[in-house]
PDB file of N, CA, C, O and CB in Angstrom:
ATOM      1  N   MET A   1       0.840  -1.180   0.000  1.00  0.00           N
ATOM      2  CA  MET A   1       0.000   0.000   0.000  1.00  0.00           C
ATOM      3  C   MET A   1       0.887   1.246   0.000  1.00  0.00           C
ATOM      4  O   MET A   1       1.844   1.343   0.768  1.00  0.00           O
ATOM      5  CB  MET A   1      -0.957  -0.003   1.220  1.00  0.00           C
ATOM      6  N   LYS A   2       0.557   2.177  -0.860  1.00  0.00           N
ATOM      7  CA  LYS A   2       1.321   3.416  -0.938  1.00  0.00           C
ATOM      8  C   LYS A   2       0.965   4.335   0.216  1.00  0.00           C
ATOM      9  O   LYS A   2      -0.189   4.410   0.637  1.00  0.00           O
ATOM     10  CB  LYS A   2       1.073   4.121  -2.271  1.00  0.00           C
ATOM     11  N   ARG A   3       1.976   5.033   0.720  1.00  0.00           N
ATOM     12  CA  ARG A   3       1.712   6.030   1.748  1.00  0.00           C
ATOM     13  C   ARG A   3       1.292   7.319   1.064  1.00  0.00           C
ATOM     14  O   ARG A   3       1.854   7.708   0.040  1.00  0.00           O
ATOM     15  CB  ARG A   3       2.957   6.257   2.655  1.00  0.00           C
ATOM     16  N   GLN A   4       0.316   7.962   1.632  1.00  0.00           N
ATOM     17  CA  GLN A   4      -0.128   9.234   1.064  1.00  0.00           C
ATOM     18  C   GLN A   4       0.782  10.349   1.547  1.00  0.00           C
ATOM     19  O   GLN A   4       1.143  10.411   2.723  1.00  0.00           O
ATOM     20  CB  GLN A   4      -1.600   9.531   1.443  1.00  0.00           C
ATOM     21  N   LYS A   5       1.143  11.217   0.635  1.00  0.00           N
ATOM     22  CA  LYS A   5       1.926  12.378   1.016  1.00  0.00           C
ATOM     23  C   LYS A   5       1.000  13.419   1.618  1.00  0.00           C
ATOM     24  O   LYS A   5      -0.168  13.531   1.246  1.00  0.00           O
ATOM     25  CB  LYS A   5       2.695  12.954  -0.193  1.00  0.00           C
ATOM     26  N   ARG A   6       1.550  14.179   2.556  1.00  0.00           N
ATOM     27  CA  ARG A   6       0.772  15.291   3.072  1.00  0.00           C
ATOM     28  C   ARG A   6       0.617  16.304   1.957  1.00  0.00           C
ATOM     29  O   ARG A   6       1.469  16.403   1.073  1.00  0.00           O
ATOM     30  CB  ARG A   6       1.442  15.927   4.327  1.00  0.00           C
ATOM     31  N   ASP A   7      -0.455  17.046   1.998  1.00  0.00           N
ATOM     32  CA  ASP A   7      -0.655  18.015   0.929  1.00  0.00           C
ATOM     33  C   ASP A   7       0.399  19.120   1.010  1.00  0.00           C
ATOM     34  O   ASP A   7       1.015  19.332   2.055  1.00  0.00           O
ATOM     35  CB  ASP A   7      -2.073  18.616   1.001  1.00  0.00           C
ATOM     36  N   LYS A   8       0.590  19.806  -0.090  1.00  0.00           N
ATOM     37  CA  LYS A   8       1.655  20.806  -0.200  1.00  0.00           C
ATOM     38  C   LYS A   8       1.497  21.947   0.787  1.00  0.00           C
ATOM     39  O   LYS A   8       2.492  22.453   1.306  1.00  0.00           O
ATOM     40  CB  LYS A   8       1.696  21.361  -1.596  1.00  0.00           C
ATOM     41  N   LEU A   9       0.263  22.364   1.058  1.00  0.00           N
ATOM     42  CA  LEU A   9       0.055  23.470   1.985  1.00  0.00           C
ATOM     43  C   LEU A   9       0.423  23.076   3.410  1.00  0.00           C
ATOM     44  O   LEU A   9       0.972  23.884   4.158  1.00  0.00           O
ATOM     45  CB  LEU A   9      -1.393  23.941   1.930  1.00  0.00           C
ATOM     46  N   SER A  10       0.128  21.863   3.778  1.00  0.00           N
ATOM     47  CA  SER A  10       0.493  21.381   5.106  1.00  0.00           C
ATOM     48  C   SER A  10       2.012  21.308   5.251  1.00  0.00           C
ATOM     49  O   SER A  10       2.565  21.674   6.288  1.00  0.00           O
ATOM     50  CB  SER A  10      -0.137  20.003   5.372  1.00  0.00           C
ATOM     51  N   ARG A  11       2.674  20.833   4.205  1.00  0.00           N
ATOM     52  CA  ARG A  11       4.138  20.781   4.229  1.00  0.00           C
ATOM     53  C   ARG A  11       4.729  22.174   4.290  1.00  0.00           C
ATOM     54  O   ARG A  11       5.716  22.394   4.992  1.00  0.00           O
ATOM     55  CB  ARG A  11       4.672  20.042   3.004  1.00  0.00           C
ATOM     56  N   ALA A  12       4.147  23.118   3.571  1.00  0.00           N
ATOM     57  CA  ALA A  12       4.649  24.495   3.581  1.00  0.00           C
ATOM     58  C   ALA A  12       4.543  25.078   4.988  1.00  0.00           C
ATOM     59  O   ALA A  12       5.467  25.745   5.455  1.00  0.00           O
ATOM     60  CB  ALA A  12       3.864  25.375   2.570  1.00  0.00           C
ATOM     61  N   HIS A  13       3.424  24.831   5.663  1.00  0.00           N
ATOM     62  CA  HIS A  13       3.238  25.330   7.026  1.00  0.00           C
ATOM     63  C   HIS A  13       4.278  24.730   7.963  1.00  0.00           C
ATOM     64  O   HIS A  13       4.863  25.433   8.787  1.00  0.00           O
ATOM     65  CB  HIS A  13       1.820  25.010   7.531  1.00  0.00           C
ATOM     66  N   SER A  14       4.502  23.436   7.831  1.00  0.00           N
ATOM     67  CA  SER A  14       5.478  22.744   8.664  1.00  0.00           C
ATOM     68  C   SER A  14       6.890  23.275   8.432  1.00  0.00           C
ATOM     69  O   SER A  14       7.643  23.494   9.381  1.00  0.00           O
ATOM     70  CB  SER A  14       5.433  21.247   8.392  1.00  0.00           C
ATOM     71  N   LYS A  15       7.237  23.478   7.180  1.00  0.00           N
ATOM     72  CA  LYS A  15       8.569  24.005   6.848  1.00  0.00           C
ATOM     73  C   LYS A  15       8.736  25.430   7.384  1.00  0.00           C
ATOM     74  O   LYS A  15       9.814  25.791   7.858  1.00  0.00           O
ATOM     75  CB  LYS A  15       8.795  23.983   5.316  1.00  0.00           C
ATOM     76  N   GLY A  16       7.686  26.229   7.311  1.00  0.00           N
ATOM     77  CA  GLY A  16       7.738  27.580   7.855  1.00  0.00           C
ATOM     78  C   GLY A  16       7.912  27.575   9.358  1.00  0.00           C
ATOM     79  O   GLY A  16       8.653  28.388   9.910  1.00  0.00           O
ATOM     80  N   TYR A  17       7.219  26.646  10.026  1.00  0.00           N
ATOM     81  CA  TYR A  17       7.350  26.529  11.477  1.00  0.00           C
ATOM     82  C   TYR A  17       8.789  26.161  11.845  1.00  0.00           C
ATOM     83  O   TYR A  17       9.371  26.740  12.763  1.00  0.00           O
ATOM     84  CB  TYR A  17       6.360  25.473  12.033  1.00  0.00           C
ATOM     85  N   GLN A  18       9.351  25.204  11.127  1.00  0.00           N
ATOM     86  CA  GLN A  18      10.737  24.800  11.400  1.00  0.00           C
ATOM     87  C   GLN A  18      11.710  25.957  11.166  1.00  0.00           C
ATOM     88  O   GLN A  18      12.678  26.121  11.909  1.00  0.00           O
ATOM     89  CB  GLN A  18      11.128  23.601  10.516  1.00  0.00           C
ATOM     90  N   ALA A  19      11.451  26.744  10.149  1.00  0.00           N
ATOM     91  CA  ALA A  19      12.314  27.899   9.868  1.00  0.00           C
ATOM     92  C   ALA A  19      12.222  28.919  10.998  1.00  0.00           C
ATOM     93  O   ALA A  19      13.230  29.499  11.402  1.00  0.00           O
ATOM     94  CB  ALA A  19      11.927  28.557   8.523  1.00  0.00           C
ATOM     95  N   GLY A  20      11.021  29.135  11.503  1.00  0.00           N
ATOM     96  CA  GLY A  20      10.844  30.078  12.609  1.00  0.00           C
ATOM     97  C   GLY A  20      11.499  29.604  13.882  1.00  0.00           C
ATOM     98  O   GLY A  20      12.081  30.404  14.615  1.00  0.00           O
ATOM     99  N   ILE A  21      11.417  28.322  14.160  1.00  0.00           N
ATOM    100  CA  ILE A  21      12.033  27.747  15.356  1.00  0.00           C
ATOM    101  C   ILE A  21      13.545  27.916  15.317  1.00  0.00           C
ATOM    102  O   ILE A  21      14.173  28.199  16.337  1.00  0.00           O
ATOM    103  CB  ILE A  21      11.671  26.262  15.490  1.00  0.00           C
ATOM    104  N   THR A  22      14.117  27.744  14.148  1.00  0.00           N
ATOM    105  CA  THR A  22      15.577  27.838  14.031  1.00  0.00           C
ATOM    106  C   THR A  22      16.061  29.280  13.893  1.00  0.00           C
ATOM    107  O   THR A  22      17.265  29.526  13.826  1.00  0.00           O
ATOM    108  CB  THR A  22      16.054  27.028  12.839  1.00  0.00           C
ATOM    109  N   GLY A  23      15.131  30.230  13.851  1.00  0.00           N
ATOM    110  CA  GLY A  23      15.513  31.635  13.826  1.00  0.00           C
ATOM    111  C   GLY A  23      15.768  32.216  12.452  1.00  0.00           C
ATOM    112  O   GLY A  23      16.332  33.304  12.337  1.00  0.00           O
ATOM    113  N   ARG A  24      15.360  31.509  11.404  1.00  0.00           N
ATOM    114  CA  ARG A  24      15.561  32.042  10.051  1.00  0.00           C
ATOM    115  C   ARG A  24      14.635  33.218   9.800  1.00  0.00           C
ATOM    116  O   ARG A  24      13.579  33.330  10.423  1.00  0.00           O
ATOM    117  CB  ARG A  24      15.328  30.950   8.992  1.00  0.00           C
ATOM    118  N   SER A  25      15.023  34.073   8.908  1.00  0.00           N
ATOM    119  CA  SER A  25      14.233  35.244   8.543  1.00  0.00           C
ATOM    120  C   SER A  25      13.061  34.845   7.651  1.00  0.00           C
ATOM    121  O   SER A  25      13.140  33.878   6.893  1.00  0.00           O
ATOM    122  CB  SER A  25      15.111  36.286   7.835  1.00  0.00           C
ATOM    123  N   LYS A  26      11.974  35.608   7.754  1.00  0.00           N
ATOM    124  CA  LYS A  26      10.828  35.307   6.893  1.00  0.00           C
ATOM    125  C   LYS A  26      11.126  35.622   5.436  1.00  0.00           C
ATOM    126  O   LYS A  26      10.395  35.181   4.549  1.00  0.00           O
ATOM    127  CB  LYS A  26       9.603  36.088   7.351  1.00  0.00           C
ATOM    128  N   ASP A  27      12.180  36.374   5.175  1.00  0.00           N
ATOM    129  CA  ASP A  27      12.588  36.665   3.796  1.00  0.00           C
ATOM    130  C   ASP A  27      13.142  35.430   3.088  1.00  0.00           C
ATOM    131  O   ASP A  27      13.313  35.438   1.869  1.00  0.00           O
ATOM    132  CB  ASP A  27      13.633  37.775   3.783  1.00  0.00           C
ATOM    133  N   ASN A  28      13.422  34.372   3.844  1.00  0.00           N
ATOM    134  CA  ASN A  28      13.964  33.142   3.272  1.00  0.00           C
ATOM    135  C   ASN A  28      12.887  32.181   2.799  1.00  0.00           C
ATOM    136  O   ASN A  28      13.181  31.016   2.533  1.00  0.00           O
ATOM    137  CB  ASN A  28      14.835  32.454   4.278  1.00  0.00           C
ATOM    138  N   CYS A  29      11.665  32.633   2.688  1.00  0.00           N
ATOM    139  CA  CYS A  29      10.574  31.760   2.252  1.00  0.00           C
ATOM    140  C   CYS A  29      10.859  31.230   0.849  1.00  0.00           C
ATOM    141  O   CYS A  29      11.069  32.016  -0.074  1.00  0.00           O
ATOM    142  CB  CYS A  29       9.222  32.516   2.281  1.00  0.00           C
ATOM    143  N   PRO A  30      10.871  29.904   0.676  1.00  0.00           N
ATOM    144  CA  PRO A  30      11.213  29.325  -0.620  1.00  0.00           C
ATOM    145  C   PRO A  30      10.041  29.240  -1.601  1.00  0.00           C
ATOM    146  O   PRO A  30      10.236  28.845  -2.751  1.00  0.00           O
ATOM    147  CB  PRO A  30      11.774  27.962  -0.414  1.00  0.00           C
ATOM    148  N   PHE A  31       8.846  29.596  -1.175  1.00  0.00           N
ATOM    149  CA  PHE A  31       7.661  29.435  -2.006  1.00  0.00           C
ATOM    150  C   PHE A  31       7.289  30.729  -2.717  1.00  0.00           C
ATOM    151  O   PHE A  31       7.386  31.816  -2.148  1.00  0.00           O
ATOM    152  CB  PHE A  31       6.497  28.956  -1.165  1.00  0.00           C
ATOM    153  N   GLN A  32       6.865  30.598  -3.958  1.00  0.00           N
ATOM    154  CA  GLN A  32       6.433  31.742  -4.745  1.00  0.00           C
ATOM    155  C   GLN A  32       4.914  31.773  -4.899  1.00  0.00           C
ATOM    156  O   GLN A  32       4.320  32.848  -4.992  1.00  0.00           O
ATOM    157  CB  GLN A  32       7.097  31.716  -6.113  1.00  0.00           C
ATOM    158  N   ALA A  33       4.287  30.603  -4.926  1.00  0.00           N
ATOM    159  CA  ALA A  33       2.829  30.528  -5.069  1.00  0.00           C
ATOM    160  C   ALA A  33       2.174  31.141  -3.824  1.00  0.00           C
ATOM    161  O   ALA A  33       2.613  30.893  -2.701  1.00  0.00           O
ATOM    162  CB  ALA A  33       2.359  29.042  -5.274  1.00  0.00           C
ATOM    163  N   SER A  34       1.139  31.929  -4.028  1.00  0.00           N
ATOM    164  CA  SER A  34       0.546  32.682  -2.924  1.00  0.00           C
ATOM    165  C   SER A  34       0.010  31.787  -1.818  1.00  0.00           C
ATOM    166  O   SER A  34       0.176  32.117  -0.643  1.00  0.00           O
ATOM    167  CB  SER A  34      -0.562  33.557  -3.439  1.00  0.00           C
ATOM    168  N   GLY A  35      -0.624  30.671  -2.144  1.00  0.00           N
ATOM    169  CA  GLY A  35      -1.178  29.789  -1.124  1.00  0.00           C
ATOM    170  C   GLY A  35      -0.105  29.158  -0.259  1.00  0.00           C
ATOM    171  O   GLY A  35      -0.195  29.181   0.968  1.00  0.00           O
ATOM    172  N   ALA A  36       0.908  28.596  -0.896  1.00  0.00           N
ATOM    173  CA  ALA A  36       1.999  27.960  -0.162  1.00  0.00           C
ATOM    174  C   ALA A  36       2.802  29.001   0.614  1.00  0.00           C
ATOM    175  O   ALA A  36       3.223  28.749   1.743  1.00  0.00           O
ATOM    176  CB  ALA A  36       2.919  27.186  -1.124  1.00  0.00           C
ATOM    177  N   ARG A  37       3.011  30.160   0.015  1.00  0.00           N
ATOM    178  CA  ARG A  37       3.754  31.221   0.701  1.00  0.00           C
ATOM    179  C   ARG A  37       3.006  31.680   1.946  1.00  0.00           C
ATOM    180  O   ARG A  37       3.614  31.908   2.991  1.00  0.00           O
ATOM    181  CB  ARG A  37       3.994  32.414  -0.243  1.00  0.00           C
ATOM    182  N   SER A  38       1.702  31.814   1.835  1.00  0.00           N
ATOM    183  CA  SER A  38       0.873  32.220   2.967  1.00  0.00           C
ATOM    184  C   SER A  38       0.944  31.193   4.095  1.00  0.00           C
ATOM    185  O   SER A  38       1.043  31.557   5.267  1.00  0.00           O
ATOM    186  CB  SER A  38      -0.580  32.414   2.521  1.00  0.00           C
ATOM    187  N   GLU A  39       0.895  29.920   3.739  1.00  0.00           N
ATOM    188  CA  GLU A  39       0.990  28.857   4.749  1.00  0.00           C
ATOM    189  C   GLU A  39       2.363  28.839   5.408  1.00  0.00           C
ATOM    190  O   GLU A  39       2.470  28.661   6.621  1.00  0.00           O
ATOM    191  CB  GLU A  39       0.698  27.492   4.116  1.00  0.00           C
ATOM    192  N   TRP A  40       3.419  29.022   4.606  1.00  0.00           N
ATOM    193  CA  TRP A  40       4.777  29.042   5.145  1.00  0.00           C
ATOM    194  C   TRP A  40       4.915  30.191   6.138  1.00  0.00           C
ATOM    195  O   TRP A  40       5.447  30.011   7.234  1.00  0.00           O
ATOM    196  CB  TRP A  40       5.823  29.175   4.006  1.00  0.00           C
ATOM    197  N   LEU A  41       4.436  31.369   5.752  1.00  0.00           N
ATOM    198  CA  LEU A  41       4.534  32.525   6.643  1.00  0.00           C
ATOM    199  C   LEU A  41       3.686  32.333   7.901  1.00  0.00           C
ATOM    200  O   LEU A  41       4.068  32.785   8.980  1.00  0.00           O
ATOM    201  CB  LEU A  41       4.102  33.796   5.909  1.00  0.00           C
ATOM    202  N   GLY A  42       2.545  31.670   7.767  1.00  0.00           N
ATOM    203  CA  GLY A  42       1.716  31.378   8.934  1.00  0.00           C
ATOM    204  C   GLY A  42       2.438  30.462   9.915  1.00  0.00           C
ATOM    205  O   GLY A  42       2.386  30.681  11.125  1.00  0.00           O
ATOM    206  N   GLY A  43       3.099  29.457   9.406  1.00  0.00           N
ATOM    207  CA  GLY A  43       3.893  28.573  10.254  1.00  0.00           C
ATOM    208  C   GLY A  43       5.054  29.304  10.895  1.00  0.00           C
ATOM    209  O   GLY A  43       5.374  29.084  12.064  1.00  0.00           O
ATOM    210  N   TRP A  44       5.679  30.169  10.127  1.00  0.00           N
ATOM    211  CA  TRP A  44       6.810  30.955  10.640  1.00  0.00           C
ATOM    212  C   TRP A  44       6.348  31.860  11.780  1.00  0.00           C
ATOM    213  O   TRP A  44       7.000  31.935  12.821  1.00  0.00           O
ATOM    214  CB  TRP A  44       7.449  31.802   9.507  1.00  0.00           C
ATOM    215  N   ARG A  45       5.216  32.548  11.578  1.00  0.00           N
ATOM    216  CA  ARG A  45       4.679  33.427  12.631  1.00  0.00           C
ATOM    217  C   ARG A  45       4.313  32.643  13.890  1.00  0.00           C
ATOM    218  O   ARG A  45       4.550  33.101  15.008  1.00  0.00           O
ATOM    219  CB  ARG A  45       3.445  34.181  12.116  1.00  0.00           C
ATOM    220  N   GLU A  46       3.740  31.473  13.701  1.00  0.00           N
ATOM    221  CA  GLU A  46       3.368  30.629  14.837  1.00  0.00           C
ATOM    222  C   GLU A  46       4.613  30.241  15.644  1.00  0.00           C
ATOM    223  O   GLU A  46       4.594  30.282  16.874  1.00  0.00           O
ATOM    224  CB  GLU A  46       2.623  29.360  14.351  1.00  0.00           C
ATOM    225  N   ALA A  47       5.676  29.871  14.960  1.00  0.00           N
ATOM    226  CA  ALA A  47       6.918  29.480  15.629  1.00  0.00           C
ATOM    227  C   ALA A  47       7.537  30.661  16.370  1.00  0.00           C
ATOM    228  O   ALA A  47       8.012  30.508  17.496  1.00  0.00           O
ATOM    229  CB  ALA A  47       7.918  28.914  14.612  1.00  0.00           C
ATOM    230  N   ILE A  48       7.534  31.827  15.750  1.00  0.00           N
ATOM    231  CA  ILE A  48       8.084  33.010  16.401  1.00  0.00           C
ATOM    232  C   ILE A  48       7.287  33.321  17.665  1.00  0.00           C
ATOM    233  O   ILE A  48       7.861  33.660  18.700  1.00  0.00           O
ATOM    234  CB  ILE A  48       8.075  34.221  15.439  1.00  0.00           C
ATOM    235  N   GLY A  49       5.978  33.206  17.577  1.00  0.00           N
ATOM    236  CA  GLY A  49       5.130  33.414  18.750  1.00  0.00           C
ATOM    237  C   GLY A  49       5.435  32.408  19.851  1.00  0.00           C
ATOM    238  O   GLY A  49       5.495  32.767  21.027  1.00  0.00           O
ATOM    239  N   ASP A  50       5.626  31.155  19.473  1.00  0.00           N
ATOM    240  CA  ASP A  50       5.964  30.111  20.448  1.00  0.00           C
ATOM    241  C   ASP A  50       7.314  30.398  21.104  1.00  0.00           C
ATOM    242  O   ASP A  50       7.485  30.177  22.303  1.00  0.00           O
ATOM    243  CB  ASP A  50       5.988  28.725  19.770  1.00  0.00           C
ATOM    244  N   ARG A  51       8.252  30.881  20.332  1.00  0.00           N
ATOM    245  CA  ARG A  51       9.571  31.211  20.904  1.00  0.00           C
ATOM    246  C   ARG A  51       9.462  32.347  21.891  1.00  0.00           C
ATOM    247  O   ARG A  51      10.110  32.321  22.937  1.00  0.00           O
ATOM    248  CB  ARG A  51      10.568  31.580  19.801  1.00  0.00           C
ATOM    249  N   HIS A  52       8.641  33.362  21.575  1.00  0.00           N
ATOM    250  CA  HIS A  52       8.523  34.522  22.459  1.00  0.00           C
ATOM    251  C   HIS A  52       7.762  34.210  23.736  1.00  0.00           C
ATOM    252  O   HIS A  52       8.009  34.833  24.768  1.00  0.00           O
ATOM    253  CB  HIS A  52       7.842  35.654  21.735  1.00  0.00           C
ATOM    254  N   THR A  53       6.841  33.255  23.685  1.00  0.00           N
ATOM    255  CA  THR A  53       6.102  32.897  24.892  1.00  0.00           C
ATOM    256  C   THR A  53       6.825  31.841  25.717  1.00  0.00           C
ATOM    257  O   THR A  53       6.367  31.470  26.798  1.00  0.00           O
ATOM    258  CB  THR A  53       4.720  32.399  24.526  1.00  0.00           C
ATOM    259  N   GLY A  54       7.928  31.370  25.219  1.00  0.00           N
ATOM    260  CA  GLY A  54       8.748  30.426  25.973  1.00  0.00           C
ATOM    261  C   GLY A  54       8.374  28.974  25.788  1.00  0.00           C
ATOM    262  O   GLY A  54       8.860  28.121  26.531  1.00  0.00           O
ATOM    263  N   LEU A  55       7.531  28.664  24.827  1.00  0.00           N
ATOM    264  CA  LEU A  55       7.161  27.271  24.595  1.00  0.00           C
ATOM    265  C   LEU A  55       8.300  26.479  23.982  1.00  0.00           C
ATOM    266  O   LEU A  55       8.374  25.260  24.136  1.00  0.00           O
ATOM    267  CB  LEU A  55       5.944  27.195  23.700  1.00  0.00           C
ATOM    268  N   ILE A  56       9.183  27.174  23.289  1.00  0.00           N
ATOM    269  CA  ILE A  56      10.310  26.534  22.623  1.00  0.00           C
ATOM    270  C   ILE A  56      11.591  27.079  23.217  1.00  0.00           C
ATOM    271  O   ILE A  56      11.768  28.295  23.301  1.00  0.00           O
ATOM    272  CB  ILE A  56      10.267  26.764  21.088  1.00  0.00           C
ATOM    273  N   SER A  57      12.487  26.198  23.629  1.00  0.00           N
ATOM    274  CA  SER A  57      13.778  26.660  24.129  1.00  0.00           C
ATOM    275  C   SER A  57      14.755  26.709  22.957  1.00  0.00           C
ATOM    276  O   SER A  57      14.675  25.891  22.040  1.00  0.00           O
ATOM    277  CB  SER A  57      14.313  25.731  25.273  1.00  0.00           C
ATOM    278  N   ARG A  58      15.647  27.639  22.990  1.00  0.00           N
ATOM    279  CA  ARG A  58      16.582  27.826  21.871  1.00  0.00           C
ATOM    280  C   ARG A  58      17.766  26.960  21.997  1.00  0.00           C
ATOM    281  O   ARG A  58      18.649  26.993  21.141  1.00  0.00           O
ATOM    282  CB  ARG A  58      17.024  29.241  21.767  1.00  0.00           C
TER     283      ARG A  58
END
């Protein structure tokens, strides 16, 4: 049985979150399509918020 891949928007959000956790700039977004870019930035913002509230240790 084949494993289903997560959809592209979900992956974009996850990648953005990982970028935010590691402290990368939002200017480093690798996506050009508006939907994927929006999801990546949403994940990035979520990670930055988590870092500022102390949920994530550096």
